[in-house]
Tab-separated table of C-alpha atoms in Angstrom:
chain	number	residue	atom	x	y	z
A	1	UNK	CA	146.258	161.324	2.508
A	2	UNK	CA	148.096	161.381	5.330
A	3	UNK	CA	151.716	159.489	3.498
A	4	UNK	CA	151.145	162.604	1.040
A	5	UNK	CA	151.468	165.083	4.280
A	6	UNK	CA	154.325	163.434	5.486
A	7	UNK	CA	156.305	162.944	1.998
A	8	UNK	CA	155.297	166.885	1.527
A	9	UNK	CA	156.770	168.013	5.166
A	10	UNK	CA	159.678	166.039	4.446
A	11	UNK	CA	160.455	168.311	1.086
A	12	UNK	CA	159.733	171.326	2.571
A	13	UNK	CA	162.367	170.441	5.594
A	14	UNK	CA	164.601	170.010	3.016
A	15	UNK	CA	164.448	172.931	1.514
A	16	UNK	CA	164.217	174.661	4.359
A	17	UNK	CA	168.037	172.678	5.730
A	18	UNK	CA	169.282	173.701	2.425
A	19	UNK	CA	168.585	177.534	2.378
A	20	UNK	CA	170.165	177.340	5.872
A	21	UNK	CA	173.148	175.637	4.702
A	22	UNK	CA	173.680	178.052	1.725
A	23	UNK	CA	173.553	180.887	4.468
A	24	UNK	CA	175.585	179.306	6.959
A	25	UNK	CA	178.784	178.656	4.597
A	26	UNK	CA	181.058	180.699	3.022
A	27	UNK	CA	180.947	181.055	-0.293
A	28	UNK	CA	183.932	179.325	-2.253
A	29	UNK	CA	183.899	181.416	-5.225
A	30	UNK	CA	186.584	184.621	-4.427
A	31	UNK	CA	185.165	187.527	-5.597
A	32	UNK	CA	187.144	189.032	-8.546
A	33	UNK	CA	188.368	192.419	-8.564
A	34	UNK	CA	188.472	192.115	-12.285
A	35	UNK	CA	186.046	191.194	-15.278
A	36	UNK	CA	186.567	188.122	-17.740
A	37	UNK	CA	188.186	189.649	-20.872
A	38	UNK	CA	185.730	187.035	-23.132
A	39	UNK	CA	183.907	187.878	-25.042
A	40	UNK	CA	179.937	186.851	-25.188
A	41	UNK	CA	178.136	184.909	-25.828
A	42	UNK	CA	180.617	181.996	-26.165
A	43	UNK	CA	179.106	179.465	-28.323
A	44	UNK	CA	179.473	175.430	-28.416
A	45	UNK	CA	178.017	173.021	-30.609
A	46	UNK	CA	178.111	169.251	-30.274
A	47	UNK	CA	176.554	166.351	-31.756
A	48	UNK	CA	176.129	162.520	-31.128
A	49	UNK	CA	175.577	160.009	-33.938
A	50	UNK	CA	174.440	156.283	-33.249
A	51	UNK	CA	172.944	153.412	-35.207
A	52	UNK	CA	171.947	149.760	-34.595
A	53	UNK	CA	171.375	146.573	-36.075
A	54	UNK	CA	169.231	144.599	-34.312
A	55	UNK	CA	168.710	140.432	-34.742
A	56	UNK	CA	165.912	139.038	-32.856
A	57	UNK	CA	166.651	135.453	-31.840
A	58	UNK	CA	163.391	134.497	-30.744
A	59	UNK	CA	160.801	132.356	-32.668
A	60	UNK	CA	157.830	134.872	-33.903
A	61	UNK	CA	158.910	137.906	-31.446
A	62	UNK	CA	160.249	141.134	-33.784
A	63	UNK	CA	163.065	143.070	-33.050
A	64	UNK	CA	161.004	145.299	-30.740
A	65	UNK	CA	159.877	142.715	-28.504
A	66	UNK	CA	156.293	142.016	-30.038
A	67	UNK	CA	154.948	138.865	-30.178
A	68	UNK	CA	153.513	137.853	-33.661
A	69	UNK	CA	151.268	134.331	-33.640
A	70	UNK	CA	151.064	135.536	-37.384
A	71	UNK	CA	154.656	134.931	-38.016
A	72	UNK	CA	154.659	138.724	-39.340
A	73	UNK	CA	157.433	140.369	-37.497
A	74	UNK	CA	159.991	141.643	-38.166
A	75	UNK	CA	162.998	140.023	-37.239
A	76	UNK	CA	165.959	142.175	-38.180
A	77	UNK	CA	166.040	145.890	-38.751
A	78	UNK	CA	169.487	148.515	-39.466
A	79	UNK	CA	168.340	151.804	-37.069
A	80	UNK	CA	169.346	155.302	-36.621
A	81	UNK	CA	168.709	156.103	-32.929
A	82	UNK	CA	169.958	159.417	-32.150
A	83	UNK	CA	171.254	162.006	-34.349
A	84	UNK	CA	171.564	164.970	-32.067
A	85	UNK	CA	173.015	168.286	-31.989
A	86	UNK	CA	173.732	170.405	-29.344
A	87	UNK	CA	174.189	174.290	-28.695
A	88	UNK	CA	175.385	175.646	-25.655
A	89	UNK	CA	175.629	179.523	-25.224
A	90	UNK	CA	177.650	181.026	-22.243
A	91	UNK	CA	175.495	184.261	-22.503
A	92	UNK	CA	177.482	186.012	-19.208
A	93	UNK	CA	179.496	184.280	-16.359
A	94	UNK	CA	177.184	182.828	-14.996
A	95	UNK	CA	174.040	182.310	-17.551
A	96	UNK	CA	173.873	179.392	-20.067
A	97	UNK	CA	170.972	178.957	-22.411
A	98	UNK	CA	171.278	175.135	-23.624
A	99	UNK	CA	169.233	173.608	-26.533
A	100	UNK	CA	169.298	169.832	-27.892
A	101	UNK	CA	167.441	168.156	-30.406
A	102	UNK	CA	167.241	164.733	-32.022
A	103	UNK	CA	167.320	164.629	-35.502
A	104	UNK	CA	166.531	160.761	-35.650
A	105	UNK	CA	163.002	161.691	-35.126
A	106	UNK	CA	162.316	163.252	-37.836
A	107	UNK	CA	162.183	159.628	-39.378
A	108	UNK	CA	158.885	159.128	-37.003
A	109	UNK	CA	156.115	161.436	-36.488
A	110	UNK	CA	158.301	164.267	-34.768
A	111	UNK	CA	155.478	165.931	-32.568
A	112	UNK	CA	156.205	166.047	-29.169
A	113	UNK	CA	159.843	164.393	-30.047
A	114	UNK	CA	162.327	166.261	-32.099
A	115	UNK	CA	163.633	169.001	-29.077
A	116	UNK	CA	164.990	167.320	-25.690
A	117	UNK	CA	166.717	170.020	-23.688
A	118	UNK	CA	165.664	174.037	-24.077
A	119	UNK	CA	166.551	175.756	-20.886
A	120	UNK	CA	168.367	178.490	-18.958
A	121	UNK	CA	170.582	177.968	-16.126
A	122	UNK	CA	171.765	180.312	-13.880
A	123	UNK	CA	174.716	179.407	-11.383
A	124	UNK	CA	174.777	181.930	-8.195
A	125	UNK	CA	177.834	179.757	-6.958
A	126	UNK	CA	178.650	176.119	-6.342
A	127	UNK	CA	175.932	175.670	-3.545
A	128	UNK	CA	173.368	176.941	-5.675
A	129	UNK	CA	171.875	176.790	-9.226
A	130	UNK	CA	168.298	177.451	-11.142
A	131	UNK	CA	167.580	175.719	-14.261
A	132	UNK	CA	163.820	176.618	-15.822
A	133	UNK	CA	162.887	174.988	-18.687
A	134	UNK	CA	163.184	171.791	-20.212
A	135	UNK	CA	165.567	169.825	-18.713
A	136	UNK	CA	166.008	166.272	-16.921
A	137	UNK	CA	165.267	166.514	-13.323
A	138	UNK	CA	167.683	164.546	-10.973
A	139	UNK	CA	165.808	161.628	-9.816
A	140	UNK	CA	168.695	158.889	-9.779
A	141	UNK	CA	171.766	157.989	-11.143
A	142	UNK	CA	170.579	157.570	-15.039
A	143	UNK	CA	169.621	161.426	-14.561
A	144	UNK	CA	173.518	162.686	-13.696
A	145	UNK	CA	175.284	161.766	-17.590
A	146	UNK	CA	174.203	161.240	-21.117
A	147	UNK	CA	172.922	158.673	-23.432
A	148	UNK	CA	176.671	158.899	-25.262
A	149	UNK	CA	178.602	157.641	-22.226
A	150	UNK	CA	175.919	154.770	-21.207
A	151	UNK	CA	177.577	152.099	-19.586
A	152	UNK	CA	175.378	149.443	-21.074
A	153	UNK	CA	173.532	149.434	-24.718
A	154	UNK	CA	170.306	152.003	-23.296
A	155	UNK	CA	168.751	153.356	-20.468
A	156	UNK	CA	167.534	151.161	-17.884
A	157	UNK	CA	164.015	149.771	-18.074
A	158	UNK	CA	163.381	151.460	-14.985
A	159	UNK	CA	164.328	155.058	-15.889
A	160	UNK	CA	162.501	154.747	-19.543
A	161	UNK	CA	159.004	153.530	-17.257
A	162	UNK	CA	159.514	156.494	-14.691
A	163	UNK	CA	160.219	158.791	-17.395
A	164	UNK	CA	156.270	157.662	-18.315
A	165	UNK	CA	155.626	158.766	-14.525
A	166	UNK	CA	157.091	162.709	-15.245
A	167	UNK	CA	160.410	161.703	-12.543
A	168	UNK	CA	162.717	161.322	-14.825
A	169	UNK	CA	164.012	161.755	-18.513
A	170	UNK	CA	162.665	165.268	-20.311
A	171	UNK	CA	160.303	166.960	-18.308
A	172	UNK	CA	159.213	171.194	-17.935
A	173	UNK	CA	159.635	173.188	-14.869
A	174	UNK	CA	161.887	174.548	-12.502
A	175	UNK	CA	164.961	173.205	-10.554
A	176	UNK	CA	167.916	174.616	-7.589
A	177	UNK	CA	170.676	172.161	-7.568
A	178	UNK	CA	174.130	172.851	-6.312
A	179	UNK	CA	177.011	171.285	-3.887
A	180	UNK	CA	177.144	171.510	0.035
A	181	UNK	CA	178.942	169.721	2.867
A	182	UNK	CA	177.208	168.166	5.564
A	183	UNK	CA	180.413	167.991	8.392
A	184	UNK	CA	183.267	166.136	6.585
A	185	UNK	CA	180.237	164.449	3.709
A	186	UNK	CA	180.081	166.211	0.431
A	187	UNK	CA	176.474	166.408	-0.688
A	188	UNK	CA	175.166	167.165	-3.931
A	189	UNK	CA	171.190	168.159	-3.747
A	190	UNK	CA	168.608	168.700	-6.748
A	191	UNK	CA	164.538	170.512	-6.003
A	192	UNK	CA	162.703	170.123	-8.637
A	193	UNK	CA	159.098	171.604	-9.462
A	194	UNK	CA	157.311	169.857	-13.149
A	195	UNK	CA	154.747	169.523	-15.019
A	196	UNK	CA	155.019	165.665	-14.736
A	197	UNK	CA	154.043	165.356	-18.806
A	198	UNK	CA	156.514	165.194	-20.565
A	199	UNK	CA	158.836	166.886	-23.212
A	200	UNK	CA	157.431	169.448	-25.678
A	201	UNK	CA	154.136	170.036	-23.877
A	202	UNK	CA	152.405	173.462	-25.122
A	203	UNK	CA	150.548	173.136	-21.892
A	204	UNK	CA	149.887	171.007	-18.759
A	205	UNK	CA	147.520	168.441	-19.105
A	206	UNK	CA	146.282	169.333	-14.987
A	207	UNK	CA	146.605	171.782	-12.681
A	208	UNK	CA	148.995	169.568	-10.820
A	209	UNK	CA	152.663	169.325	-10.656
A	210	UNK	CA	154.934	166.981	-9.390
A	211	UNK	CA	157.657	167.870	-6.807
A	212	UNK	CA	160.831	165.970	-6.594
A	213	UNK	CA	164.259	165.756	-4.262
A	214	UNK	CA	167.379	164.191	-4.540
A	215	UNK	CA	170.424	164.241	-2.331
A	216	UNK	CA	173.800	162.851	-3.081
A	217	UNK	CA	176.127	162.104	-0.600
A	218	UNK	CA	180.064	160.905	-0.716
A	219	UNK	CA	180.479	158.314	1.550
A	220	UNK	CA	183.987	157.126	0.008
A	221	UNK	CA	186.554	159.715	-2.033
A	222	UNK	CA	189.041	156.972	-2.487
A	223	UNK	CA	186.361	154.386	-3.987
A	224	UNK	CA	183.936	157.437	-5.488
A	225	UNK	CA	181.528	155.437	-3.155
A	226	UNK	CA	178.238	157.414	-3.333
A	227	UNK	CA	174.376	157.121	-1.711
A	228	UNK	CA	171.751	158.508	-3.374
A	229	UNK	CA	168.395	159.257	-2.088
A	230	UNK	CA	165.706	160.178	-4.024
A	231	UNK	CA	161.434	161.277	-2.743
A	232	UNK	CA	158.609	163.135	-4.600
A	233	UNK	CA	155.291	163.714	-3.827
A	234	UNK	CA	152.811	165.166	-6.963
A	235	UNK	CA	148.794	165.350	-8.083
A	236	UNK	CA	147.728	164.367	-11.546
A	237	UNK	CA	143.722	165.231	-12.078
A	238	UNK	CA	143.398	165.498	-8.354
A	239	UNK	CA	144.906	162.530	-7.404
A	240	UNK	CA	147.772	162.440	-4.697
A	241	UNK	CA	151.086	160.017	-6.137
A	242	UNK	CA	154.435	159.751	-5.062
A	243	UNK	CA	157.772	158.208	-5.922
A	244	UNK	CA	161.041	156.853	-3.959
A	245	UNK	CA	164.224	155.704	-4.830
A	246	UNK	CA	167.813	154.555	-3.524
A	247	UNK	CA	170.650	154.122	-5.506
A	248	UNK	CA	174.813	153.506	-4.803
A	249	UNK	CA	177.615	153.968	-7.189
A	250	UNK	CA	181.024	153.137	-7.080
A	251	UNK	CA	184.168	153.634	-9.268
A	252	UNK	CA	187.313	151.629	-8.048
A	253	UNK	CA	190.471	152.473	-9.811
A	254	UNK	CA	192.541	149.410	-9.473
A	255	UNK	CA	195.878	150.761	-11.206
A	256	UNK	CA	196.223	153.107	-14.266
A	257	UNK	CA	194.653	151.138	-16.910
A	258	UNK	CA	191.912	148.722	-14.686
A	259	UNK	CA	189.343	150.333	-13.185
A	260	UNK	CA	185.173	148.607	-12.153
A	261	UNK	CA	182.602	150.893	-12.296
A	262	UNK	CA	179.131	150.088	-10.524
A	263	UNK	CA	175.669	151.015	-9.950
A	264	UNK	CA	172.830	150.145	-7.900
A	265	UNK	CA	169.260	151.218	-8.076
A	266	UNK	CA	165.927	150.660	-6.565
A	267	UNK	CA	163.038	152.981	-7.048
A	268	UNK	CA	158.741	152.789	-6.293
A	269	UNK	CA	156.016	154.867	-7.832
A	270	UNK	CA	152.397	155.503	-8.475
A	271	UNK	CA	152.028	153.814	-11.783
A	272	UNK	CA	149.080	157.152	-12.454
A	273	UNK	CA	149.227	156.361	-16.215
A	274	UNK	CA	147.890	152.475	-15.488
A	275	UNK	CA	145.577	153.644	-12.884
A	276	UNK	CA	143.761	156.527	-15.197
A	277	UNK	CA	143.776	153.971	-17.933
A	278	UNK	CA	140.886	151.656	-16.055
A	279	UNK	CA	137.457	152.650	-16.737
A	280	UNK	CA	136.347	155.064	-14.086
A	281	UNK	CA	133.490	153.022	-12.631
A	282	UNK	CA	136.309	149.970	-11.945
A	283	UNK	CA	139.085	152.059	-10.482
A	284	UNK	CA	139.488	152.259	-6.651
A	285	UNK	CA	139.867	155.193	-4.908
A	286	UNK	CA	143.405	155.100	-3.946
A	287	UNK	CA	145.717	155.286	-7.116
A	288	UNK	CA	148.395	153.817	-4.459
A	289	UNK	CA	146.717	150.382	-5.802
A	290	UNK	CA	148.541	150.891	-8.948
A	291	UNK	CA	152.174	150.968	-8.135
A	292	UNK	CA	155.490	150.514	-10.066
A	293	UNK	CA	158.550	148.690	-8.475
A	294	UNK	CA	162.263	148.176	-10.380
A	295	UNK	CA	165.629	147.791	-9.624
A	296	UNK	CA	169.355	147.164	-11.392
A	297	UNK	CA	172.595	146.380	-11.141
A	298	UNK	CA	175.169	147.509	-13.512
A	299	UNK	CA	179.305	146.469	-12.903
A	300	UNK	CA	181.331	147.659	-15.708
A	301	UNK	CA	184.889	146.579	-16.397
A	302	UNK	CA	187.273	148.862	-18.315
A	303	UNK	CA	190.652	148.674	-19.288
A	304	UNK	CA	192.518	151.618	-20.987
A	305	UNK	CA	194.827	150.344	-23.608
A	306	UNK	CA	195.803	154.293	-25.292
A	307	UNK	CA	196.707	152.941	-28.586
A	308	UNK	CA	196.783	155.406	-31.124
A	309	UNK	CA	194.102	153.114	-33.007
A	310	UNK	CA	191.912	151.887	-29.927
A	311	UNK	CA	191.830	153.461	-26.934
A	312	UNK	CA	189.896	151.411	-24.359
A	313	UNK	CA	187.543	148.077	-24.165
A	314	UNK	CA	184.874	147.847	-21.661
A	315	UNK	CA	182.881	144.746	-20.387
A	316	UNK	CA	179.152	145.470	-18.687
A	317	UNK	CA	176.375	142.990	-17.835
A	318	UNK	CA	173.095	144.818	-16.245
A	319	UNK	CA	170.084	143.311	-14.365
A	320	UNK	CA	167.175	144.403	-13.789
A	321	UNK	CA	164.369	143.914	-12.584
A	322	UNK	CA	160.971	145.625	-13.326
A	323	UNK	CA	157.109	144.942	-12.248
A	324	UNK	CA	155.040	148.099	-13.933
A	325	UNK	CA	151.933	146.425	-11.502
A	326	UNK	CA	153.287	144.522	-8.620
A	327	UNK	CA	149.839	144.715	-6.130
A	328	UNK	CA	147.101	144.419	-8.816
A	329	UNK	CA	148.268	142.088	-11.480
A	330	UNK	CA	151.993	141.030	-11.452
A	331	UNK	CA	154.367	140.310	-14.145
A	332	UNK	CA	157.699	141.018	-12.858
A	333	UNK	CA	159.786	141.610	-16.313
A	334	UNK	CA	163.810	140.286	-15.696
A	335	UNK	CA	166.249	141.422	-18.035
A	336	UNK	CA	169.813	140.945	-18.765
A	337	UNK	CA	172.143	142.875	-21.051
A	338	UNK	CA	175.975	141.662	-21.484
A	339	UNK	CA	177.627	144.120	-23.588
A	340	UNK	CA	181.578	144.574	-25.088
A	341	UNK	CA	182.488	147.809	-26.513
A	342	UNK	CA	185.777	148.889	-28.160
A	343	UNK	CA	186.583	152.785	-27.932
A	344	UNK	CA	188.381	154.193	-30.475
A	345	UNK	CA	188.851	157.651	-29.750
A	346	UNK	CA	188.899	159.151	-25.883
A	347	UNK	CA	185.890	160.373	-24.025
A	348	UNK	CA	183.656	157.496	-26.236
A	349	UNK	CA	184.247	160.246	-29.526
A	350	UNK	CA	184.168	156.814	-31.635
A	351	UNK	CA	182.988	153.268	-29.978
A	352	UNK	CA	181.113	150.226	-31.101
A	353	UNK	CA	179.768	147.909	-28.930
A	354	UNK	CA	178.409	144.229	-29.188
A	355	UNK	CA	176.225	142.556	-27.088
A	356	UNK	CA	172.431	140.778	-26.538
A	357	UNK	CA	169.899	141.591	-24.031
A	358	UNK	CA	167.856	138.511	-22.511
A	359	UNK	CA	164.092	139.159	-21.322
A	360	UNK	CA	161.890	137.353	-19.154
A	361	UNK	CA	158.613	137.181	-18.031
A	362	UNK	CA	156.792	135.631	-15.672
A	363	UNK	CA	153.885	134.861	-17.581
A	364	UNK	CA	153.631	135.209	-21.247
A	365	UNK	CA	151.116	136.879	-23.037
A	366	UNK	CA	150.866	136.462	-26.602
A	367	UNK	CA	150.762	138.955	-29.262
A	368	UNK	CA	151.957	141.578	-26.760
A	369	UNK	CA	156.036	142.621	-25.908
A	370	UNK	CA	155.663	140.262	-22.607
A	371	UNK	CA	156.709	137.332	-24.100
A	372	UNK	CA	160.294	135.864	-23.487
A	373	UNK	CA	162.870	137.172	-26.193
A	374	UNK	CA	166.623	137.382	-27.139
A	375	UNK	CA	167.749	139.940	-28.988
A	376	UNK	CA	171.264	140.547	-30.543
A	377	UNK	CA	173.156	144.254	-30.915
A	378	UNK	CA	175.453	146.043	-32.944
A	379	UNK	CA	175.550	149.718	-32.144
A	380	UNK	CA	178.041	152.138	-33.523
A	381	UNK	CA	178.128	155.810	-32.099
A	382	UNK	CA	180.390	158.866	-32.691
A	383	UNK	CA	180.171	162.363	-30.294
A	384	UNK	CA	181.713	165.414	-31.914
């Protein structure tokens, strides 16, 4: 295919700018006469706790979006969604050995669930890094900071779909991230080489893998104005797919206590899952038939009050927009989330947050989760 060559030149001219880069500039990291006097390893542990109740406000649709013409579903539900821990070891300088695991899903069948991150990372300097493992591969914004620190009540629809893909959310392999300049831009850049199924995989399911780039540039220092740019080109079972993305982000600091916080993203795929899920003898040749398209908007207003009982509220209202099938059979899926969140300690150690999320479809389908619903949130969450 000859988009596949193209998309696959492009990476490789990447790589090939960014091993040039590395070797062009200085490294920033003085070289010390002296060792570290600690002591290894140097161990942390952390932990996230967060729980839900959920009221669905729509006639005969449960709390997870279902459509019942039964009248069976459930229409309220009290829900433990993460209880994680976290251990970090700082085995030398510059080796880290991370692992993280949910506890929550023990509640559920845990196979394939329970461990999220289980990887080494070693950091040559600030231009370049290697993580190998399992780890979440940079392929937008979502990717960069985690589920405790969300601006809105959960990931995007859009990240949780591509995360079906193998671009985003858990995923085994190999990356080289690290921090350059192009001129006067800062640039952040992230290779990464995966399996492409998923978290907790004994083996791959193919002999293919999917390759991924992102690159982040500064455009703005005062307004922490940012472009993202994201490509990947893969094969699943011999078939070629790819994925793109663009995404901006923003943080305006308006005085000491005001401050807006935004984020834009757009991405396209190969929806391979939908396309190996059609009987053989009905698929066409060209998986490209199949193809995902999403985006979202995300403003989030937050004012720092530094009480010694509540620390900061935040406002956030999130659209997006998702079509898992745009070419073959479209249902474009529109969602909007308005959430208010109190945090009581700094660094979100202890918020709750209130709020609904709105979906829409274009057509509705009955007994299935596209059909129109309103659900409202509570969601409580402490990091330690």
């Amino acid at each position: 295919m000859a988009f596949f060559s193209i998309k696959k030149s492009l990476l490789l001219c990447f790589m090939l700018v960014c091993s040039t880069a590395i070797a062009q500039i200085p490294d920033s990291i003085q070289t010390e006469s002296k060792e570290d006097n600690v002591k290894y390893p140097v161990l942390q542990i952390k932990g996230l706790f967060q729980a839900r109740y959920l009221v669905g406000m729509s006639k005969d649709v449960d709390v997870n979006g279902l459509h019942h013409t039964d009248e069976t579903g459930v229409s309220n539900n009290f829900m433990v969604k993460y209880m994680r821990v976290q251990v970090r070891a700082q085995i030398s300088k510059r080796t880290e050995v991370v692992a993280l695991a949910n506890l929550a899903d023990f509640k559920n069948d845990p196979k394939g669930r329970v461990l999220e991150n289980a990887y080494l990372k070693y950091t040559f300097n600030p231009k370049l890094a290697l993580t190998v493992g399992q780890f979440r591969p940079w392929f937008g914004i979502e990717e960069t900071y985690p589920i405790d620190i969300i601006k809105s009540l959960d990931w995007s629809n859009q990240y949780t779909e591509f995360g079906k893909l193998g671009w985003t959310s858990f995923q085994i392999g190999l990356s080289a991230t690290g921090q350059l300049k192009l001129g006067e831009i800062p640039f952040q850049y992230a290779f990464s080489l995966v399996n492409g199924n998923g978290k907790n995989q004994v083996n791959d399911n193919d002999d293919g893998k999917q390759y991924s780039t992102r690159l982040v540039f500064g455009l703005d220092k005062k307004h922490n104005l940012n472009l993202g740019l994201n490509g990947g080109v893969g094969e699943v079972f011999s078939k070629k797919i790819y994925a793109v993305g663009i995404d901006l982000s923003s943080l305006i600091q308006f005085d000491p206590k005001w401050s807006l916080d935004m984020q834009l993203e757009a991405k396209q795929a190969t929806n391979h899952p939908l396309y190996f899920a059609v009987a053989p003898e009905l698929r066409p040749e060209n998986p490209d038939q199949y193809l995902i398209r999403g985006a979202y908007f995300l403003p989030n207003v937050r004012y720092e009050i530094n009480h010694r009982n509540l620390s900061a509220f935040e406002l956030s209202c999130r659209y997006e927009y998702l079509d898992t099938n745009f070419r073959l059979n479209s249902n474009p899926r529109q969602t909007i989330t308005p959430m208010f969140g109190l945090e009581f300690l700094k660094n979100y150690g202890a918020r709750i947050q209130l709020g609904m999320q709105f979906d829409r479809y274009k057509y509705q389908r009955e007994n299935t989760t596209q059909y129109n619903n309103n659900l409202f949130i509570v969601q409580v969450q402490s990091r330690f």
